[in-house]
CSV table of C-alpha atoms in Angstrom, one decimal:
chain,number,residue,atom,x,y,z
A,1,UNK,CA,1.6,-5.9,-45.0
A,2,UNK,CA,-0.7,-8.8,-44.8
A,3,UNK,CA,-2.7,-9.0,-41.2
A,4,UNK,CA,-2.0,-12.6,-39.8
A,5,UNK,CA,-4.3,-12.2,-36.9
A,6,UNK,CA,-7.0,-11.0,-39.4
A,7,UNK,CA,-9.6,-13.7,-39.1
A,8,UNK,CA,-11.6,-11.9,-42.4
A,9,UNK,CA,-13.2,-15.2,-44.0
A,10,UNK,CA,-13.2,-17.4,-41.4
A,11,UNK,CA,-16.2,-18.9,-40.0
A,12,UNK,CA,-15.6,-20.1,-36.2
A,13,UNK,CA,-17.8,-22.0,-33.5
A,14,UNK,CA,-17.8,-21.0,-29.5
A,15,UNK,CA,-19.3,-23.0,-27.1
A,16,UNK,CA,-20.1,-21.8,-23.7
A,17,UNK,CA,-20.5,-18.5,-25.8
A,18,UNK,CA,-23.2,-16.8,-23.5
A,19,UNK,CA,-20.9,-15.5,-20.7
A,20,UNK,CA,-17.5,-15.2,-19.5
A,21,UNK,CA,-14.3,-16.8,-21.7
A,22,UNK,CA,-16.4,-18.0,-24.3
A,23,UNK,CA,-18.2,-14.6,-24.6
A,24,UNK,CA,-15.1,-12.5,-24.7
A,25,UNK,CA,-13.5,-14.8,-27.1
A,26,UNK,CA,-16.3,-14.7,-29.4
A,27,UNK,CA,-16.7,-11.2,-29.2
A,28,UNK,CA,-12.7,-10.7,-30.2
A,29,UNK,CA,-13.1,-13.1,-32.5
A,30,UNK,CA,-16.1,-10.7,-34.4
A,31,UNK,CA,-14.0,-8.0,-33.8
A,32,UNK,CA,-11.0,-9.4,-36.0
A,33,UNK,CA,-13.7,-10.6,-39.1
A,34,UNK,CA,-14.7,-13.8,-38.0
A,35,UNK,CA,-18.3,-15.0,-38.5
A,36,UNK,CA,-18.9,-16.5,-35.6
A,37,UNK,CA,-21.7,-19.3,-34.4
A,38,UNK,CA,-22.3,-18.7,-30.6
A,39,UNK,CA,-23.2,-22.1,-28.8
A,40,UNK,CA,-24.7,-22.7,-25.4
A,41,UNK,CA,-27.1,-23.9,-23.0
A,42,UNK,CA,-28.6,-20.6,-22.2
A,43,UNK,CA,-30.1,-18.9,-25.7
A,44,UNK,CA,-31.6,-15.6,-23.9
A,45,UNK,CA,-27.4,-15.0,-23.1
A,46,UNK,CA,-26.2,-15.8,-26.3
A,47,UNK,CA,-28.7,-13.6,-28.6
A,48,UNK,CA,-27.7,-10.8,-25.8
A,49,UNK,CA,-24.3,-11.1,-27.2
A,50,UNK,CA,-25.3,-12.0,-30.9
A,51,UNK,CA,-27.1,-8.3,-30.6
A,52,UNK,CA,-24.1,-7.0,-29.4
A,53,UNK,CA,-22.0,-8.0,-32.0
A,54,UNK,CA,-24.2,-7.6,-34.7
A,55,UNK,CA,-24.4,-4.0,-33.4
A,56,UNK,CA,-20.9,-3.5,-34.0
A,57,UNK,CA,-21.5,-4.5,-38.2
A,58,UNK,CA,-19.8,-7.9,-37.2
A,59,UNK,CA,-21.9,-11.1,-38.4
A,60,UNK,CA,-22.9,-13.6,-35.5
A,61,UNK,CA,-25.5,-16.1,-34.8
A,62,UNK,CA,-27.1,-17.9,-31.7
A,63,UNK,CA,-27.7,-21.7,-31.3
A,64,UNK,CA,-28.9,-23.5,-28.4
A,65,UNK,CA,-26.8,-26.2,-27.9
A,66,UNK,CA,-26.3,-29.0,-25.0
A,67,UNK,CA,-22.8,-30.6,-25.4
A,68,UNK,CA,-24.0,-33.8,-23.4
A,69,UNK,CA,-26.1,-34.3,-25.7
A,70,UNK,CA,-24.7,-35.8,-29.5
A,71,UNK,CA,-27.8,-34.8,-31.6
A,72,UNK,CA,-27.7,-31.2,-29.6
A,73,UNK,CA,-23.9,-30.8,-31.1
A,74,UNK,CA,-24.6,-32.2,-34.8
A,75,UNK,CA,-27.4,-29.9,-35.4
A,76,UNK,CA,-25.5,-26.9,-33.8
A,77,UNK,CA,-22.6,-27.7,-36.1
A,78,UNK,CA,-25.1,-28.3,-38.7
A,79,UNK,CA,-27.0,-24.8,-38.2
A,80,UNK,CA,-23.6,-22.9,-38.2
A,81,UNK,CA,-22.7,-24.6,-42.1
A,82,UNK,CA,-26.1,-24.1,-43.2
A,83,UNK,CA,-25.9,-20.4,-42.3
A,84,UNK,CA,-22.5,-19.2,-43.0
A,85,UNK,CA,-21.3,-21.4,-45.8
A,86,UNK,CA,-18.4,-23.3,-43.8
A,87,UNK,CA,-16.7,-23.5,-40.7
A,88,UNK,CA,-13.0,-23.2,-40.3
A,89,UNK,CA,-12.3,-22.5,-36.5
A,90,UNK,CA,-13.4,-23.9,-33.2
A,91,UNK,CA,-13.2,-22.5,-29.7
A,92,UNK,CA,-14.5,-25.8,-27.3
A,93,UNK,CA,-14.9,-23.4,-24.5
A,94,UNK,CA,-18.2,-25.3,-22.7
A,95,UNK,CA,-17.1,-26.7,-19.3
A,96,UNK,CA,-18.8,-27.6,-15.6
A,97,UNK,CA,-19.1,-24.6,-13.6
A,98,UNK,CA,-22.3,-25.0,-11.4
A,99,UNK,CA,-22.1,-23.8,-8.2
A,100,UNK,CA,-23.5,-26.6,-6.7
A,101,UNK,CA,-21.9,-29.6,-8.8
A,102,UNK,CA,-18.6,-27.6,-7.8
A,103,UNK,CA,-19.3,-27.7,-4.5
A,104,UNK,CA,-20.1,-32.0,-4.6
A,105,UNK,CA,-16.5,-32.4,-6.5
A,106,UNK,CA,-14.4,-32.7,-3.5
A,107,UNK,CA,-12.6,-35.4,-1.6
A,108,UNK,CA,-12.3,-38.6,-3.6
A,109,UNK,CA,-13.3,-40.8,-0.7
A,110,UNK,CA,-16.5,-39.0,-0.8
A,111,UNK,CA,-17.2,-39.1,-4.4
A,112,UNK,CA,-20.4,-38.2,-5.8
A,113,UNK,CA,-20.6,-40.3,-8.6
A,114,UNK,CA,-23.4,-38.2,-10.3
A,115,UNK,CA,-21.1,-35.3,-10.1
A,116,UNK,CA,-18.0,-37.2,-11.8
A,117,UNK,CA,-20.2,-38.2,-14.6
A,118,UNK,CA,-21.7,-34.7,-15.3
A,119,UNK,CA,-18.4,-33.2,-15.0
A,120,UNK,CA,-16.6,-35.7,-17.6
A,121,UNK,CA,-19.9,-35.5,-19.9
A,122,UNK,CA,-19.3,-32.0,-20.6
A,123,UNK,CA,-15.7,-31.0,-20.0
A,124,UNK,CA,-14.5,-34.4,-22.0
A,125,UNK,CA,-16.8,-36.2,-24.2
A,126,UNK,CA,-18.8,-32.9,-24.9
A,127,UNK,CA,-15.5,-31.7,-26.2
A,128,UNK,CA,-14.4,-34.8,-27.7
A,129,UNK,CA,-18.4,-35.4,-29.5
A,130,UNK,CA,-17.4,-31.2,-30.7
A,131,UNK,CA,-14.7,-32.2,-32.9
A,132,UNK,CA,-16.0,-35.6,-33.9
A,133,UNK,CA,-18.8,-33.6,-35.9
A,134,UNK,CA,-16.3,-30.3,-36.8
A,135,UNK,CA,-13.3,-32.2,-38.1
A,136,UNK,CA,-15.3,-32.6,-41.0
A,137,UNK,CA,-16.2,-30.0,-41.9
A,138,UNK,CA,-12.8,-28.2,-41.0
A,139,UNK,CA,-11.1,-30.4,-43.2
A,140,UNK,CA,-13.7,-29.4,-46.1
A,141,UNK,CA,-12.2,-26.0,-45.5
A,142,UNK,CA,-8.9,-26.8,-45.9
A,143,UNK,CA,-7.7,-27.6,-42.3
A,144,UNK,CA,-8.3,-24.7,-39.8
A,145,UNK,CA,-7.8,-24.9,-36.2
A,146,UNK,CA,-9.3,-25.7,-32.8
A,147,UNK,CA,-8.9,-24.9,-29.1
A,148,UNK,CA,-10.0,-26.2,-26.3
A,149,UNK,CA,-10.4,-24.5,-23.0
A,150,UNK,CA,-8.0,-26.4,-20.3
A,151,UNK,CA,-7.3,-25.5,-16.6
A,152,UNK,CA,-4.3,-25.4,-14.3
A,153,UNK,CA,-6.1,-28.1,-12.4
A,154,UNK,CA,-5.2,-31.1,-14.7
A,155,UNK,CA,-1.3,-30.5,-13.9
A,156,UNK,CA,-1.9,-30.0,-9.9
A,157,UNK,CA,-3.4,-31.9,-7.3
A,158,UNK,CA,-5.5,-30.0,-4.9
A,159,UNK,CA,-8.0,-30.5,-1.8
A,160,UNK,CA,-11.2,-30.0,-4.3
A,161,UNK,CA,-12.3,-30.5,-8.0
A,162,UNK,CA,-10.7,-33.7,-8.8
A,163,UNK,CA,-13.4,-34.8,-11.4
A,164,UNK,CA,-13.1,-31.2,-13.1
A,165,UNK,CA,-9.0,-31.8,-12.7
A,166,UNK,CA,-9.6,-35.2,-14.5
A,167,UNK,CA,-11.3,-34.4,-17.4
A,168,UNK,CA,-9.3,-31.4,-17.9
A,169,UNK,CA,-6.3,-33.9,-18.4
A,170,UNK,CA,-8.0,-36.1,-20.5
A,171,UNK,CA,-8.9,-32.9,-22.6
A,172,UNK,CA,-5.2,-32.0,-23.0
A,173,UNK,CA,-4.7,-35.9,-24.5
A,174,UNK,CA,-7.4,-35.5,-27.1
A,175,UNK,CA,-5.7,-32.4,-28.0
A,176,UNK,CA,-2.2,-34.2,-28.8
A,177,UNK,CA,-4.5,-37.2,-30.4
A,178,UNK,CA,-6.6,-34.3,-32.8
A,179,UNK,CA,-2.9,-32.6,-33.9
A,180,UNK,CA,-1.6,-36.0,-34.4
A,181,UNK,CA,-4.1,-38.0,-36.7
A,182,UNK,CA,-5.3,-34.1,-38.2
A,183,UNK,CA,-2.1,-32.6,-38.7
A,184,UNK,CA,-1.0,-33.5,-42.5
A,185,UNK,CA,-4.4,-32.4,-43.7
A,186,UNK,CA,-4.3,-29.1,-42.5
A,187,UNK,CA,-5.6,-29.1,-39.3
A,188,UNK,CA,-4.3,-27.4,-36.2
A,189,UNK,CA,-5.5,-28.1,-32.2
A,190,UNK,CA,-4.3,-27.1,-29.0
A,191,UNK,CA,-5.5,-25.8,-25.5
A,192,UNK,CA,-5.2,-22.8,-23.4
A,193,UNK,CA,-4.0,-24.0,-19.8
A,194,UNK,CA,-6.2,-20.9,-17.5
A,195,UNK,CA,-6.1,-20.4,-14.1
A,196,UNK,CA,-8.3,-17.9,-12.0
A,197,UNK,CA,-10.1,-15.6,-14.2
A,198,UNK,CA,-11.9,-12.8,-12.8
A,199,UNK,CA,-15.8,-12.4,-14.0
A,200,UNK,CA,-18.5,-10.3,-12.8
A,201,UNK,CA,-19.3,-12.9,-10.3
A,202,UNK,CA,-16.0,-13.4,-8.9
A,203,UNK,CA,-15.7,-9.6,-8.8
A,204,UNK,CA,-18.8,-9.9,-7.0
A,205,UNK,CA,-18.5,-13.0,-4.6
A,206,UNK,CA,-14.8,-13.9,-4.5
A,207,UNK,CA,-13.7,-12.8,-1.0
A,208,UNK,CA,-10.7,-9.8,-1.0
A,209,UNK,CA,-8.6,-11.7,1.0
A,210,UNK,CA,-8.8,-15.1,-1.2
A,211,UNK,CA,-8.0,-12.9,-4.6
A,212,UNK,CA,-4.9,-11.2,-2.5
A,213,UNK,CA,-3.3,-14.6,-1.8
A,214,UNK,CA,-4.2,-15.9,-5.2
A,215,UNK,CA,-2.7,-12.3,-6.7
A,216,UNK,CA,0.2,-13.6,-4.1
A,217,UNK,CA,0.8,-16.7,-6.3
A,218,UNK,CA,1.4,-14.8,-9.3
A,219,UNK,CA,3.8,-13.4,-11.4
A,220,UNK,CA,1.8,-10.6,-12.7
A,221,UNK,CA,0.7,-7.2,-11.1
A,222,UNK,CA,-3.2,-8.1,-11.6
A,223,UNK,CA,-5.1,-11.5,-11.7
A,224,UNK,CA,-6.1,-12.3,-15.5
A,225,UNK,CA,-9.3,-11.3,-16.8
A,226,UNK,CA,-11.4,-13.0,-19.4
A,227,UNK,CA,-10.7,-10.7,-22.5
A,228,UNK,CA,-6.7,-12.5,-21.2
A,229,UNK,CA,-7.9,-15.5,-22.2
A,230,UNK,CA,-9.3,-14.3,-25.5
A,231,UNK,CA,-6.7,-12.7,-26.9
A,232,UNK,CA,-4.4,-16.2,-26.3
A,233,UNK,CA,-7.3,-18.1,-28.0
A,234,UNK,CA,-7.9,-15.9,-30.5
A,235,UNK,CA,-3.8,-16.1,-31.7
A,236,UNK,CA,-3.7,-19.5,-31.5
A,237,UNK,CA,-6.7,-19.8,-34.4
A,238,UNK,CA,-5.1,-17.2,-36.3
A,239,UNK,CA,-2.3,-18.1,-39.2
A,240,UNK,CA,0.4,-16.2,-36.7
A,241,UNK,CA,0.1,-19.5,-34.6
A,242,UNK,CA,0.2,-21.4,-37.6
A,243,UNK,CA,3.3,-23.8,-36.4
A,244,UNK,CA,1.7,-24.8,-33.3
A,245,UNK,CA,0.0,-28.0,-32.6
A,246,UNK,CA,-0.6,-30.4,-29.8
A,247,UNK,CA,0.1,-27.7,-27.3
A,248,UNK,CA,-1.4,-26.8,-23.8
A,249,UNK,CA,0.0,-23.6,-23.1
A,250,UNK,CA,-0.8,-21.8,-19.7
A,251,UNK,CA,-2.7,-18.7,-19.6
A,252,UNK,CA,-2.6,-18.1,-15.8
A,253,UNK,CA,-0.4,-15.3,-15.1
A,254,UNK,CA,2.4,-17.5,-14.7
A,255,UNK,CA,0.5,-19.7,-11.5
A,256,UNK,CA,1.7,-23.1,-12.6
A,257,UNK,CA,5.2,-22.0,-13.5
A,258,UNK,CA,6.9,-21.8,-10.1
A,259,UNK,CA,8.3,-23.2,-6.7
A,260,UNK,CA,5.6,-23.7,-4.7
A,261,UNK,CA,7.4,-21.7,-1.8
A,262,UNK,CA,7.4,-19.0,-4.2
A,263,UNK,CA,5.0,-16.2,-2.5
A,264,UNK,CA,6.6,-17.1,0.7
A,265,UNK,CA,10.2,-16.6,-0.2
A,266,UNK,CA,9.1,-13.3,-1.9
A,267,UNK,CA,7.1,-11.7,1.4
A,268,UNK,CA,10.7,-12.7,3.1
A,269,UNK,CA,12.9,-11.3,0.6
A,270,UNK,CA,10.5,-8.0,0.2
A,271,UNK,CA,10.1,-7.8,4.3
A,272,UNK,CA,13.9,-8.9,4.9
């Protein structure tokens, strides 16, 4: 019986493959015969995990690559052809996560414009210059698919992050706009929807009593860890997810899908 998560013969593209999401994904996406072309600020990371991949008989390669910056993107996408022949599948996975511009993205009547323009550079036209130069080529291959990497933010209003909230909604429109114009030629797009994902750091820094009320929050025994995320992206770029399109489709443990009184009502009904 044929393999529809097989990704044998596929070529695919991760940004932000260095660490975390992007790694994990790029490491599944190895695992299941994808040639993969690992993109990211940080080159000493992502020929770490090239090696490690490569160790495994898997074929990957590492490009530097800046997402603000167009040329940066072309000659990633560029480099990744060149090598491997094609390019069929795209995991936009680069985003804002500085410590320090994180900590500037707070109240809007403070807003640090330097910080709001960072943040949109990479989370939204990074992501939006990324398919501008892979559409091409995906449609050369016959159509494949992209994803983009969301958040929970750009459905909920909160007391910080509302330039990484905003650009994570503008991401979920280019989605629908990719499926929509793309579509009859092949080509497939949509966007994981994540909430807190443990890493090493979080593991590290992340107080216990912020992950226990986060862990309150959701629906699951145990907050999501990056190889979560993964496995969603890596289903969606398979042929199993081949009728899906336009979607943004929460990977969060089920955060976002509840009354907000919902950890109360259940310490009541559990201490009642």
């Amino acid at each position: 019986m044929e393999d529809r998560f097989s990704l044998v013969g596929h070529v695919a593209l991760v940004t932000g493959a260095g660490t975390g999401i992007g790694q994990a994904t790029a490491q599944l996406l190895a695992h299941r015969g994808a040639k993969v072309a690992l993109a990211g600020l940080r080159l000493d990371e992502l020929e770490a995990v090239r090696d490690a991949i490569n160790a495994t008989g898997a074929e990957s390669i590492a490009l530097a690559c800046d997402v603000t910056n167009e040329d940066s993107i072309a000659t990633a996408v560029s480099l990744a052809v060149a090598h491997f022949g094609k390019l069929d599948l795209v995991h936009g996975n680069a985003a804002m996560t500085e410590p320090a511009a994180m900590a500037k993205d707070g109240l809007v009547a403070d807003l640090d414009l330097a910080t709001w323009d960072a943040t949109l550079a990479i989370n939204l036209r990074g992501n939006a210059v990324l398919a501008k130069h892979c559409i091409p080529h995906l449609l050369a291959s016959g159509g494949g698919a992209i994803v983009f990497s969301g958040s929970g933010k750009a459905r909920q209003g909160d007391f910080d992050h509302p330039a990484y909230g905003a650009s994570k909604a503008g991401l979920e429109s280019l989605v629908r706009y990719i499926a929509t114009q793309y579509g009859k030629q092949g080509l497939r797009c949509n966007l994981v929807q994540i909430g807190l994902v443990m890493t090493a750091t979080l593991d590290a820094n992340l107080p216990a009593a912020v992950q226990a009320l986060m862990l309150e929050h959701h629906l699951t025994p145990a907050l999501g860890r990056a190889e979560d995320v993964a496995r969603a992206v890596a289903w969606l770029l398979s042929d199993e997810a081949r009728f899906i399109t336009g979607a943004a489709i929460p990977v969060d443990g089920g955060f976002t899908s509840h009354s907000p009184i919902y950890a109360d009502m259940l310490r009541m009904t559990t201490h009642a």
